[in-house]
Amino acid sequence: MLSAMPELPEVETVRRGLAMAMEGRRIAAVTLRRNDLRRPFPPDFALRLTGRRIVEVGRRAKYLTFFLDDDWVLLGHLGMSGRMLVGLAHPGPPGKHDHVLFDTDDGRRIVYQDPRRFGLMDLVEAARLTEHPLLRGLGPEPLDDAFTPPVLSAALAGRNGPIKTALLDQKLVAGLGNIYASEALFRAGIAPDRRASTVAGRRAAKLVPAIKAVLREAIAAGGSSLRDHRRPNGELGYFQHAFAVYDREGQPCPGCDCATGIRRMVQSGRSTFYCGKRQN
DNA sequence: CGGCAAACCTGCGAGC
DNA sequence: TGCTCGCAGGTTTGCC
């Protein structure tokens, strides 16, 4: 079984689990249990997948990319509450939020489950994948070598809003979400409400490695299970135990002995967690 | 273009 | 117990 609440590390954990179960397999059947998620499924969705072999399961930012043997790609996003569960082909009756069932030719069933239905699925020609409207504007992959301090500070130049909000903008760098933006800023010692354009030079040189490190560590931990994230073998991801600041309001700061401890504020409608002394 | 609020949905826990 | 409210790991849209 496998599930995720997805930022980049959770999606990467899902990708790895799905690759194990699906790469090289043929899709024997697809069952759609409703006709839309965030948007409608593309026409003939199940029909176009049935009989196809899955060549590779990839990831771009928080999107999953299932490369098929007819040179099309199934593009998927898990939204806030999407999960991919790998199980046996003949389980009990589908649950209330089991929206898509994929049966593979070796007798397994992959269930797409998504209570809030903020996820989506689409089909796109492989040759046009990067031109897809949902992928076209995405910034660099944070774990790529091409994501460097100069690249980040160039992207931040001219942005007057806070750095934390900027890090959530997928056009700038693609894959960070609310947890890892807070965690990376803590590690870099940068205040979340600092003006984005002032994160350059020395600060950018700290922030980029902090982003890479927190994402790598989270992937190695199987992601963060705040609610019900599961790894392919059924175990919890455990990076939530390594949070320095996220969801730790009022608890002691792990980096200093300040009296206030970890604080919470709201930026663009989302919670930000930080240490007021160590970050500036 | 930048920046913010609201919208899309359901579920859960806290507080009364 | 049961209700209401606030909050949730994401993204898009519409409005200034």
PDB file of C-alpha atoms (C1' of nucleotides) in Angstrom:
ATOM      1  CA  MET A   1       0.000   0.000   0.000  1.00  0.00           C
ATOM      2  CA  LEU A   2       1.143   3.539  -0.697  1.00  0.00           C
ATOM      3  CA  SER A   3      -0.230   6.990  -0.223  1.00  0.00           C
ATOM      4  CA  ALA A   4       0.775  10.628  -0.066  1.00  0.00           C
ATOM      5  CA  MET A   5      -0.067  14.152   0.775  1.00  0.00           C
ATOM      6  CA  PRO A   6       2.175  15.613  -1.654  1.00  0.00           C
ATOM      7  CA  GLU A   7       5.005  18.004  -1.861  1.00  0.00           C
ATOM      8  CA  LEU A   8       8.021  16.973  -3.887  1.00  0.00           C
ATOM      9  CA  PRO A   9       9.346  14.380  -1.387  1.00  0.00           C
ATOM     10  CA  GLU A  10       5.943  12.738  -0.985  1.00  0.00           C
ATOM     11  CA  VAL A  11       5.341  12.658  -4.746  1.00  0.00           C
ATOM     12  CA  GLU A  12       8.815  11.211  -5.251  1.00  0.00           C
ATOM     13  CA  THR A  13       8.048   8.535  -2.652  1.00  0.00           C
ATOM     14  CA  VAL A  14       4.844   7.704  -4.500  1.00  0.00           C
ATOM     15  CA  ARG A  15       6.688   7.664  -7.814  1.00  0.00           C
ATOM     16  CA  ARG A  16       9.190   5.133  -6.528  1.00  0.00           C
ATOM     17  CA  GLY A  17       6.470   2.872  -5.192  1.00  0.00           C
ATOM     18  CA  LEU A  18       4.489   3.078  -8.410  1.00  0.00           C
ATOM     19  CA  ALA A  19       7.576   2.434 -10.510  1.00  0.00           C
ATOM     20  CA  MET A  20       8.118  -0.828  -8.631  1.00  0.00           C
ATOM     21  CA  ALA A  21       4.550  -1.934  -9.226  1.00  0.00           C
ATOM     22  CA  MET A  22       3.890  -0.559 -12.701  1.00  0.00           C
ATOM     23  CA  GLU A  23       7.016  -0.250 -14.839  1.00  0.00           C
ATOM     24  CA  GLY A  24       7.008  -2.920 -17.527  1.00  0.00           C
ATOM     25  CA  ARG A  25       3.443  -3.907 -16.721  1.00  0.00           C
ATOM     26  CA  ARG A  26       0.545  -3.705 -19.111  1.00  0.00           C
ATOM     27  CA  ILE A  27      -2.682  -2.021 -18.037  1.00  0.00           C
ATOM     28  CA  ALA A  28      -5.347  -4.712 -18.156  1.00  0.00           C
ATOM     29  CA  ALA A  29      -8.260  -2.520 -17.108  1.00  0.00           C
ATOM     30  CA  VAL A  30      -9.078   0.997 -15.965  1.00  0.00           C
ATOM     31  CA  THR A  31     -12.232   1.784 -14.011  1.00  0.00           C
ATOM     32  CA  LEU A  32     -13.419   5.380 -13.659  1.00  0.00           C
ATOM     33  CA  ARG A  33     -15.822   5.729 -10.773  1.00  0.00           C
ATOM     34  CA  ARG A  34     -16.713   9.351 -11.558  1.00  0.00           C
ATOM     35  CA  ASN A  35     -16.085  11.561 -14.562  1.00  0.00           C
ATOM     36  CA  ASP A  36     -14.093  14.361 -12.999  1.00  0.00           C
ATOM     37  CA  LEU A  37     -11.657  15.356 -10.289  1.00  0.00           C
ATOM     38  CA  ARG A  38     -10.556  19.005 -10.289  1.00  0.00           C
ATOM     39  CA  ARG A  39     -11.390  18.846 -14.001  1.00  0.00           C
ATOM     40  CA  PRO A  40     -13.027  16.241 -16.232  1.00  0.00           C
ATOM     41  CA  PHE A  41     -10.999  13.239 -17.327  1.00  0.00           C
ATOM     42  CA  PRO A  42      -9.974  13.481 -20.998  1.00  0.00           C
ATOM     43  CA  PRO A  43     -12.249  11.785 -23.565  1.00  0.00           C
ATOM     44  CA  ASP A  44     -11.982   7.998 -23.717  1.00  0.00           C
ATOM     45  CA  PHE A  45      -9.567   8.062 -20.797  1.00  0.00           C
ATOM     46  CA  ALA A  46      -9.988   4.416 -19.760  1.00  0.00           C
ATOM     47  CA  LEU A  47     -10.123   3.190 -23.338  1.00  0.00           C
ATOM     48  CA  ARG A  48      -6.898   4.949 -24.295  1.00  0.00           C
ATOM     49  CA  LEU A  49      -5.012   3.449 -21.359  1.00  0.00           C
ATOM     50  CA  THR A  50      -6.284  -0.090 -21.581  1.00  0.00           C
ATOM     51  CA  GLY A  51      -3.767  -2.460 -23.139  1.00  0.00           C
ATOM     52  CA  ARG A  52      -0.894   0.020 -22.906  1.00  0.00           C
ATOM     53  CA  ARG A  53       2.393  -0.942 -21.307  1.00  0.00           C
ATOM     54  CA  ILE A  54       3.901   1.448 -18.769  1.00  0.00           C
ATOM     55  CA  VAL A  55       7.471   2.152 -19.796  1.00  0.00           C
ATOM     56  CA  GLU A  56       8.504   4.484 -16.999  1.00  0.00           C
ATOM     57  CA  VAL A  57       7.016   6.337 -14.047  1.00  0.00           C
ATOM     58  CA  GLY A  58       8.567   9.787 -13.762  1.00  0.00           C
ATOM     59  CA  ARG A  59       8.046  13.016 -11.887  1.00  0.00           C
ATOM     60  CA  ARG A  60       8.153  16.712 -12.748  1.00  0.00           C
ATOM     61  CA  ALA A  61       7.714  18.983  -9.725  1.00  0.00           C
ATOM     62  CA  LYS A  62       4.620  17.580  -7.981  1.00  0.00           C
ATOM     63  CA  TYR A  63       3.314  15.892 -11.145  1.00  0.00           C
ATOM     64  CA  LEU A  64       3.583  12.182 -11.881  1.00  0.00           C
ATOM     65  CA  THR A  65       4.320  11.179 -15.481  1.00  0.00           C
ATOM     66  CA  PHE A  66       3.473   7.664 -16.641  1.00  0.00           C
ATOM     67  CA  PHE A  67       5.181   7.076 -19.997  1.00  0.00           C
ATOM     68  CA  LEU A  68       3.208   4.631 -22.143  1.00  0.00           C
ATOM     69  CA  ASP A  69       4.328   2.400 -25.009  1.00  0.00           C
ATOM     70  CA  ASP A  70       2.318   4.404 -27.557  1.00  0.00           C
ATOM     71  CA  ASP A  71       4.342   7.579 -26.885  1.00  0.00           C
ATOM     72  CA  TRP A  72       1.629   9.179 -24.795  1.00  0.00           C
ATOM     73  CA  VAL A  73       1.962  10.145 -21.170  1.00  0.00           C
ATOM     74  CA  LEU A  74      -0.552   9.898 -18.346  1.00  0.00           C
ATOM     75  CA  LEU A  75      -0.055  13.094 -16.358  1.00  0.00           C
ATOM     76  CA  GLY A  76      -1.236  13.022 -12.767  1.00  0.00           C
ATOM     77  CA  HIS A  77      -1.371  15.385  -9.810  1.00  0.00           C
ATOM     78  CA  LEU A  78      -2.396  14.350  -6.307  1.00  0.00           C
ATOM     79  CA  GLY A  79      -3.749  17.721  -5.195  1.00  0.00           C
ATOM     80  CA  MET A  80      -3.987  17.989  -1.422  1.00  0.00           C
ATOM     81  CA  SER A  81      -5.451  14.623  -0.528  1.00  0.00           C
ATOM     82  CA  GLY A  82      -4.654  12.290  -3.439  1.00  0.00           C
ATOM     83  CA  ARG A  83      -3.191   8.854  -2.807  1.00  0.00           C
ATOM     84  CA  MET A  84      -2.023   5.991  -4.938  1.00  0.00           C
ATOM     85  CA  LEU A  85      -2.517   2.641  -3.247  1.00  0.00           C
ATOM     86  CA  VAL A  86      -0.898  -0.490  -4.627  1.00  0.00           C
ATOM     87  CA  GLY A  87      -2.703  -3.640  -3.658  1.00  0.00           C
ATOM     88  CA  LEU A  88      -4.073  -6.904  -4.906  1.00  0.00           C
ATOM     89  CA  ALA A  89      -6.351  -7.014  -7.929  1.00  0.00           C
ATOM     90  CA  HIS A  90      -9.326  -8.417  -6.074  1.00  0.00           C
ATOM     91  CA  PRO A  91      -9.858  -6.370  -2.943  1.00  0.00           C
ATOM     92  CA  GLY A  92     -13.204  -5.618  -1.354  1.00  0.00           C
ATOM     93  CA  PRO A  93     -15.671  -3.130  -2.841  1.00  0.00           C
ATOM     94  CA  PRO A  94     -14.200   0.290  -3.717  1.00  0.00           C
ATOM     95  CA  GLY A  95     -14.314   2.957  -1.046  1.00  0.00           C
ATOM     96  CA  LYS A  96     -16.216   6.215  -1.257  1.00  0.00           C
ATOM     97  CA  HIS A  97     -13.176   8.136  -2.493  1.00  0.00           C
ATOM     98  CA  ASP A  98     -11.644   5.481  -4.749  1.00  0.00           C
ATOM     99  CA  HIS A  99     -12.033   7.364  -8.020  1.00  0.00           C
ATOM    100  CA  VAL A 100      -9.777   5.468 -10.457  1.00  0.00           C
ATOM    101  CA  LEU A 101      -8.773   1.800 -10.436  1.00  0.00           C
ATOM    102  CA  PHE A 102      -5.862   0.561 -12.559  1.00  0.00           C
ATOM    103  CA  ASP A 103      -5.504  -3.216 -12.890  1.00  0.00           C
ATOM    104  CA  THR A 104      -2.157  -4.479 -14.138  1.00  0.00           C
ATOM    105  CA  ASP A 105      -1.541  -7.644 -16.129  1.00  0.00           C
ATOM    106  CA  ASP A 106       0.230  -9.276 -13.198  1.00  0.00           C
ATOM    107  CA  GLY A 107      -2.767  -9.107 -10.930  1.00  0.00           C
ATOM    108  CA  ARG A 108      -2.333  -5.910  -8.992  1.00  0.00           C
ATOM    109  CA  ARG A 109      -4.679  -3.001  -8.529  1.00  0.00           C
ATOM    110  CA  ILE A 110      -3.535   0.596  -8.132  1.00  0.00           C
ATOM    111  CA  VAL A 111      -6.269   2.739  -6.583  1.00  0.00           C
ATOM    112  CA  TYR A 112      -6.367   6.498  -6.930  1.00  0.00           C
ATOM    113  CA  GLN A 113      -8.066   7.822  -3.824  1.00  0.00           C
ATOM    114  CA  ASP A 114      -8.749  11.526  -3.286  1.00  0.00           C
ATOM    115  CA  PRO A 115     -11.384  12.786  -0.818  1.00  0.00           C
ATOM    116  CA  ARG A 116     -11.046  16.450  -1.709  1.00  0.00           C
ATOM    117  CA  ARG A 117     -10.691  15.823  -5.443  1.00  0.00           C
ATOM    118  CA  PHE A 118      -8.110  18.564  -5.989  1.00  0.00           C
ATOM    119  CA  GLY A 119      -6.039  16.100  -8.025  1.00  0.00           C
ATOM    120  CA  LEU A 120      -6.198  15.674 -11.774  1.00  0.00           C
ATOM    121  CA  MET A 121      -5.283  13.323 -14.615  1.00  0.00           C
ATOM    122  CA  ASP A 122      -4.661  14.093 -18.257  1.00  0.00           C
ATOM    123  CA  LEU A 123      -3.178  12.504 -21.361  1.00  0.00           C
ATOM    124  CA  VAL A 124      -0.493  14.213 -23.420  1.00  0.00           C
ATOM    125  CA  GLU A 125       1.818  13.203 -26.261  1.00  0.00           C
ATOM    126  CA  ALA A 126       5.306  12.507 -24.908  1.00  0.00           C
ATOM    127  CA  ALA A 127       6.887  14.837 -27.444  1.00  0.00           C
ATOM    128  CA  ARG A 128       4.676  17.663 -26.200  1.00  0.00           C
ATOM    129  CA  LEU A 129       4.895  16.915 -22.490  1.00  0.00           C
ATOM    130  CA  THR A 130       6.897  19.982 -21.545  1.00  0.00           C
ATOM    131  CA  GLU A 131       4.490  22.170 -23.511  1.00  0.00           C
ATOM    132  CA  HIS A 132       1.513  20.971 -21.523  1.00  0.00           C
ATOM    133  CA  PRO A 133      -0.213  24.006 -19.969  1.00  0.00           C
ATOM    134  CA  LEU A 134       0.291  22.610 -16.475  1.00  0.00           C
ATOM    135  CA  LEU A 135       4.021  22.015 -16.951  1.00  0.00           C
ATOM    136  CA  ARG A 136       4.997  24.789 -19.333  1.00  0.00           C
ATOM    137  CA  GLY A 137       5.513  27.526 -16.761  1.00  0.00           C
ATOM    138  CA  LEU A 138       7.226  25.457 -14.080  1.00  0.00           C
ATOM    139  CA  GLY A 139      10.564  26.606 -12.736  1.00  0.00           C
ATOM    140  CA  PRO A 140      13.634  24.402 -12.307  1.00  0.00           C
ATOM    141  CA  GLU A 141      13.659  21.175 -10.338  1.00  0.00           C
ATOM    142  CA  PRO A 142      15.198  22.098  -6.991  1.00  0.00           C
ATOM    143  CA  LEU A 143      17.342  18.951  -6.924  1.00  0.00           C
ATOM    144  CA  ASP A 144      18.787  19.546 -10.392  1.00  0.00           C
ATOM    145  CA  ASP A 145      22.350  20.817 -10.642  1.00  0.00           C
ATOM    146  CA  ALA A 146      20.943  23.641 -12.733  1.00  0.00           C
ATOM    147  CA  PHE A 147      19.205  25.034  -9.647  1.00  0.00           C
ATOM    148  CA  THR A 148      21.946  27.222  -8.218  1.00  0.00           C
ATOM    149  CA  PRO A 149      22.114  30.332  -6.020  1.00  0.00           C
ATOM    150  CA  PRO A 150      22.522  32.655  -9.020  1.00  0.00           C
ATOM    151  CA  VAL A 151      19.501  31.046 -10.689  1.00  0.00           C
ATOM    152  CA  LEU A 152      17.417  31.516  -7.556  1.00  0.00           C
ATOM    153  CA  SER A 153      18.457  35.096  -6.923  1.00  0.00           C
ATOM    154  CA  ALA A 154      17.805  35.987 -10.567  1.00  0.00           C
ATOM    155  CA  ALA A 155      14.306  34.587 -10.212  1.00  0.00           C
ATOM    156  CA  LEU A 156      13.761  36.524  -6.986  1.00  0.00           C
ATOM    157  CA  ALA A 157      14.994  39.821  -8.360  1.00  0.00           C
ATOM    158  CA  GLY A 158      12.203  42.375  -8.507  1.00  0.00           C
ATOM    159  CA  ARG A 159       9.881  40.435  -6.238  1.00  0.00           C
ATOM    160  CA  ASN A 160       8.726  42.636  -3.421  1.00  0.00           C
ATOM    161  CA  GLY A 161       6.621  40.022  -1.672  1.00  0.00           C
ATOM    162  CA  PRO A 162       7.904  37.792   1.129  1.00  0.00           C
ATOM    163  CA  ILE A 163      10.430  35.060   0.392  1.00  0.00           C
ATOM    164  CA  LYS A 164       8.234  32.315   1.791  1.00  0.00           C
ATOM    165  CA  THR A 165       5.396  33.166  -0.582  1.00  0.00           C
ATOM    166  CA  ALA A 166       7.885  33.294  -3.454  1.00  0.00           C
ATOM    167  CA  LEU A 167       9.151  29.791  -2.650  1.00  0.00           C
ATOM    168  CA  LEU A 168       5.602  28.484  -3.025  1.00  0.00           C
ATOM    169  CA  ASP A 169       5.410  29.946  -6.544  1.00  0.00           C
ATOM    170  CA  GLN A 170       6.038  26.964  -8.797  1.00  0.00           C
ATOM    171  CA  LYS A 171       7.206  29.240 -11.624  1.00  0.00           C
ATOM    172  CA  LEU A 172      10.207  30.157  -9.529  1.00  0.00           C
ATOM    173  CA  VAL A 173      11.261  26.737  -8.342  1.00  0.00           C
ATOM    174  CA  ALA A 174       9.003  23.720  -8.729  1.00  0.00           C
ATOM    175  CA  GLY A 175       8.175  21.271  -5.984  1.00  0.00           C
ATOM    176  CA  LEU A 176       8.335  23.128  -2.692  1.00  0.00           C
ATOM    177  CA  GLY A 177       5.135  23.340  -0.673  1.00  0.00           C
ATOM    178  CA  ASN A 178       4.104  24.711   2.676  1.00  0.00           C
ATOM    179  CA  ILE A 179       6.134  22.332   4.836  1.00  0.00           C
ATOM    180  CA  TYR A 180       9.464  22.427   3.048  1.00  0.00           C
ATOM    181  CA  ALA A 181       9.371  26.167   2.363  1.00  0.00           C
ATOM    182  CA  SER A 182       9.221  26.802   6.124  1.00  0.00           C
ATOM    183  CA  GLU A 183      11.828  24.142   6.876  1.00  0.00           C
ATOM    184  CA  ALA A 184      14.283  25.390   4.246  1.00  0.00           C
ATOM    185  CA  LEU A 185      14.024  28.993   5.446  1.00  0.00           C
ATOM    186  CA  PHE A 186      14.682  27.898   9.007  1.00  0.00           C
ATOM    187  CA  ARG A 187      17.782  25.989   7.945  1.00  0.00           C
ATOM    188  CA  ALA A 188      19.016  28.968   5.962  1.00  0.00           C
ATOM    189  CA  GLY A 189      18.364  31.389   8.832  1.00  0.00           C
ATOM    190  CA  ILE A 190      16.168  33.569   6.622  1.00  0.00           C
ATOM    191  CA  ALA A 191      13.011  35.204   7.967  1.00  0.00           C
ATOM    192  CA  PRO A 192       9.930  34.112   5.989  1.00  0.00           C
ATOM    193  CA  ASP A 193       8.683  37.689   5.697  1.00  0.00           C
ATOM    194  CA  ARG A 194      11.953  39.018   4.299  1.00  0.00           C
ATOM    195  CA  ARG A 195      11.475  40.707   0.918  1.00  0.00           C
ATOM    196  CA  ALA A 196      12.235  38.086  -1.740  1.00  0.00           C
ATOM    197  CA  SER A 197      14.478  40.326  -3.822  1.00  0.00           C
ATOM    198  CA  THR A 198      16.869  40.715  -0.895  1.00  0.00           C
ATOM    199  CA  VAL A 199      17.594  36.996  -0.901  1.00  0.00           C
ATOM    200  CA  ALA A 200      20.675  37.088  -3.085  1.00  0.00           C
ATOM    201  CA  GLY A 201      24.407  36.630  -2.697  1.00  0.00           C
ATOM    202  CA  ARG A 202      25.222  35.143   0.678  1.00  0.00           C
ATOM    203  CA  ARG A 203      21.602  34.422   1.569  1.00  0.00           C
ATOM    204  CA  ALA A 204      20.834  32.687  -1.716  1.00  0.00           C
ATOM    205  CA  ALA A 205      24.051  30.720  -1.281  1.00  0.00           C
ATOM    206  CA  LYS A 206      22.659  29.396   2.006  1.00  0.00           C
ATOM    207  CA  LEU A 207      19.076  28.917   0.889  1.00  0.00           C
ATOM    208  CA  VAL A 208      19.708  26.779  -2.185  1.00  0.00           C
ATOM    209  CA  PRO A 209      21.703  24.095  -0.311  1.00  0.00           C
ATOM    210  CA  ALA A 210      19.133  24.226   2.507  1.00  0.00           C
ATOM    211  CA  ILE A 211      16.334  23.506   0.024  1.00  0.00           C
ATOM    212  CA  LYS A 212      18.247  20.646  -1.555  1.00  0.00           C
ATOM    213  CA  ALA A 213      19.197  19.129   1.786  1.00  0.00           C
ATOM    214  CA  VAL A 214      15.729  19.195   3.312  1.00  0.00           C
ATOM    215  CA  LEU A 215      14.193  17.676   0.192  1.00  0.00           C
ATOM    216  CA  ARG A 216      16.830  14.948  -0.009  1.00  0.00           C
ATOM    217  CA  GLU A 217      16.458  14.077   3.651  1.00  0.00           C
ATOM    218  CA  ALA A 218      12.682  13.989   3.361  1.00  0.00           C
ATOM    219  CA  ILE A 219      12.832  11.692   0.332  1.00  0.00           C
ATOM    220  CA  ALA A 220      15.195   9.390   2.197  1.00  0.00           C
ATOM    221  CA  ALA A 221      12.664   9.296   5.047  1.00  0.00           C
ATOM    222  CA  GLY A 222       9.814   8.366   2.698  1.00  0.00           C
ATOM    223  CA  GLY A 223       8.222  11.803   3.000  1.00  0.00           C
ATOM    224  CA  SER A 224       6.227  13.289   5.860  1.00  0.00           C
ATOM    225  CA  SER A 225       3.153  11.559   7.263  1.00  0.00           C
ATOM    226  CA  LEU A 226       1.093  14.241   8.961  1.00  0.00           C
ATOM    227  CA  ARG A 227      -2.103  12.255   8.593  1.00  0.00           C
ATOM    228  CA  ASP A 228      -2.046   9.019   6.677  1.00  0.00           C
ATOM    229  CA  HIS A 229       0.815   8.987   4.249  1.00  0.00           C
ATOM    230  CA  ARG A 230       2.086   5.435   3.746  1.00  0.00           C
ATOM    231  CA  ARG A 231       5.123   4.039   2.018  1.00  0.00           C
ATOM    232  CA  PRO A 232       4.765   1.233  -0.525  1.00  0.00           C
ATOM    233  CA  ASN A 233       5.469  -1.365   2.168  1.00  0.00           C
ATOM    234  CA  GLY A 234       2.743   0.070   4.369  1.00  0.00           C
ATOM    235  CA  GLU A 235       5.050   1.932   6.731  1.00  0.00           C
ATOM    236  CA  LEU A 236       4.700   5.608   7.563  1.00  0.00           C
ATOM    237  CA  GLY A 237       7.004   8.204   6.133  1.00  0.00           C
ATOM    238  CA  TYR A 238       8.885   9.589   9.091  1.00  0.00           C
ATOM    239  CA  PHE A 239      10.306  12.965   8.118  1.00  0.00           C
ATOM    240  CA  GLN A 240       7.653  14.715  10.251  1.00  0.00           C
ATOM    241  CA  HIS A 241       9.751  13.711  13.264  1.00  0.00           C
ATOM    242  CA  ALA A 242      12.601  15.763  11.825  1.00  0.00           C
ATOM    243  CA  PHE A 243      10.615  18.978  11.424  1.00  0.00           C
ATOM    244  CA  ALA A 244      12.436  21.888  13.014  1.00  0.00           C
ATOM    245  CA  VAL A 245       9.530  24.324  12.761  1.00  0.00           C
ATOM    246  CA  TYR A 246       6.553  23.036  10.779  1.00  0.00           C
ATOM    247  CA  ASP A 247       3.455  22.533  12.957  1.00  0.00           C
ATOM    248  CA  ARG A 248       5.569  23.159  16.057  1.00  0.00           C
ATOM    249  CA  GLU A 249       4.110  26.450  17.264  1.00  0.00           C
ATOM    250  CA  GLY A 250       5.062  27.125  20.879  1.00  0.00           C
ATOM    251  CA  GLN A 251       7.622  24.345  21.043  1.00  0.00           C
ATOM    252  CA  PRO A 252      11.292  25.086  21.687  1.00  0.00           C
ATOM    253  CA  CYS A 253      13.432  26.142  18.748  1.00  0.00           C
ATOM    254  CA  PRO A 254      15.908  23.361  17.970  1.00  0.00           C
ATOM    255  CA  GLY A 255      18.505  25.895  16.885  1.00  0.00           C
ATOM    256  CA  CYS A 256      18.627  28.269  19.851  1.00  0.00           C
ATOM    257  CA  ASP A 257      17.316  28.834  23.371  1.00  0.00           C
ATOM    258  CA  CYS A 258      15.011  31.770  22.652  1.00  0.00           C
ATOM    259  CA  ALA A 259      12.174  32.122  25.131  1.00  0.00           C
ATOM    260  CA  THR A 260       9.436  32.442  22.535  1.00  0.00           C
ATOM    261  CA  GLY A 261      10.161  29.205  20.688  1.00  0.00           C
ATOM    262  CA  ILE A 262       8.622  28.441  17.325  1.00  0.00           C
ATOM    263  CA  ARG A 263       6.099  30.940  16.089  1.00  0.00           C
ATOM    264  CA  ARG A 264       3.316  30.822  13.540  1.00  0.00           C
ATOM    265  CA  MET A 265       2.098  33.491  11.167  1.00  0.00           C
ATOM    266  CA  VAL A 266      -0.182  33.547   8.142  1.00  0.00           C
ATOM    267  CA  GLN A 267       1.172  34.551   4.730  1.00  0.00           C
ATOM    268  CA  SER A 268      -1.091  34.530   1.677  1.00  0.00           C
ATOM    269  CA  GLY A 269      -3.562  32.537   3.701  1.00  0.00           C
ATOM    270  CA  ARG A 270      -1.132  29.777   4.632  1.00  0.00           C
ATOM    271  CA  SER A 271       0.569  28.996   7.919  1.00  0.00           C
ATOM    272  CA  THR A 272       4.255  29.759   8.190  1.00  0.00           C
ATOM    273  CA  PHE A 273       6.382  28.476  11.082  1.00  0.00           C
ATOM    274  CA  TYR A 274       9.674  30.053  12.086  1.00  0.00           C
ATOM    275  CA  CYS A 275      12.025  31.092  14.860  1.00  0.00           C
ATOM    276  CA  GLY A 276      11.982  34.850  15.353  1.00  0.00           C
ATOM    277  CA  LYS A 277      15.515  34.942  16.714  1.00  0.00           C
ATOM    278  CA  ARG A 278      17.419  32.585  14.482  1.00  0.00           C
ATOM    279  CA  GLN A 279      15.843  33.759  11.217  1.00  0.00           C
ATOM    280  CA  ASN A 280      16.261  37.276   9.909  1.00  0.00           C
TER     281      ASN A 280
ATOM    282  C1'  DC B   1       3.267  41.626 -13.850  1.00  0.00           C
ATOM    283  C1'  DG B   2       2.713  41.451  -8.552  1.00  0.00           C
ATOM    284  C1'  DG B   3      -0.039  40.227  -4.770  1.00  0.00           C
ATOM    285  C1'  DC B   4      -3.911  38.839  -2.413  1.00  0.00           C
ATOM    286  C1'  DA B   5      -8.457  36.529  -1.497  1.00  0.00           C
ATOM    287  C1'  DA B   6     -11.554  33.283  -2.830  1.00  0.00           C
ATOM    288  C1'  DA B   7     -12.785  29.077  -4.885  1.00  0.00           C
ATOM    289  C1'  DC B   8     -12.566  24.178  -5.660  1.00  0.00           C
ATOM    290  C1'  DC B   9     -13.869  19.771  -1.973  1.00  0.00           C
ATOM    291  C1'  DT B  10     -14.076  16.653   2.264  1.00  0.00           C
ATOM    292  C1'  DG B  11     -12.599  15.338   6.830  1.00  0.00           C
ATOM    293  C1'  DC B  12     -10.913  16.052  11.342  1.00  0.00           C
ATOM    294  C1'  DG B  13     -10.110  17.961  15.851  1.00  0.00           C
ATOM    295  C1'  DA B  14     -11.014  21.638  19.149  1.00  0.00           C
ATOM    296  C1'  DG B  15     -14.215  24.133  21.655  1.00  0.00           C
ATOM    297  C1'  DC B  16     -18.696  25.089  23.313  1.00  0.00           C
TER     298       DC B  16
ATOM    299  C1'  DT C   1     -23.301  13.639  22.263  1.00  0.00           C
ATOM    300  C1'  DG C   2     -23.639  16.968  18.747  1.00  0.00           C
ATOM    301  C1'  DC C   3     -22.957  21.160  16.553  1.00  0.00           C
ATOM    302  C1'  DT C   4     -19.996  24.904  14.552  1.00  0.00           C
ATOM    303  C1'  DC C   5     -15.685  26.657  13.364  1.00  0.00           C
ATOM    304  C1'  DG C   6     -11.133  26.601  11.804  1.00  0.00           C
ATOM    305  C1'  DC C   7      -7.772  24.266   9.586  1.00  0.00           C
ATOM    306  C1'  DA C   8      -5.403  21.043   6.191  1.00  0.00           C
ATOM    307  C1'  DG C   9       0.591  18.934   2.548  1.00  0.00           C
ATOM    308  C1'  DG C  10      -2.216  22.534  -3.844  1.00  0.00           C
ATOM    309  C1'  DT C  11      -3.458  25.181  -7.691  1.00  0.00           C
ATOM    310  C1'  DT C  12      -6.349  28.309 -10.459  1.00  0.00           C
ATOM    311  C1'  DT C  13      -8.985  32.342 -11.198  1.00  0.00           C
ATOM    312  C1'  DG C  14     -10.413  36.817 -10.722  1.00  0.00           C
ATOM    313  C1'  DC C  15      -9.875  41.288  -8.938  1.00  0.00           C
ATOM    314  C1'  DC C  16      -7.263  45.368  -7.701  1.00  0.00           C
TER     315       DC C  16
END
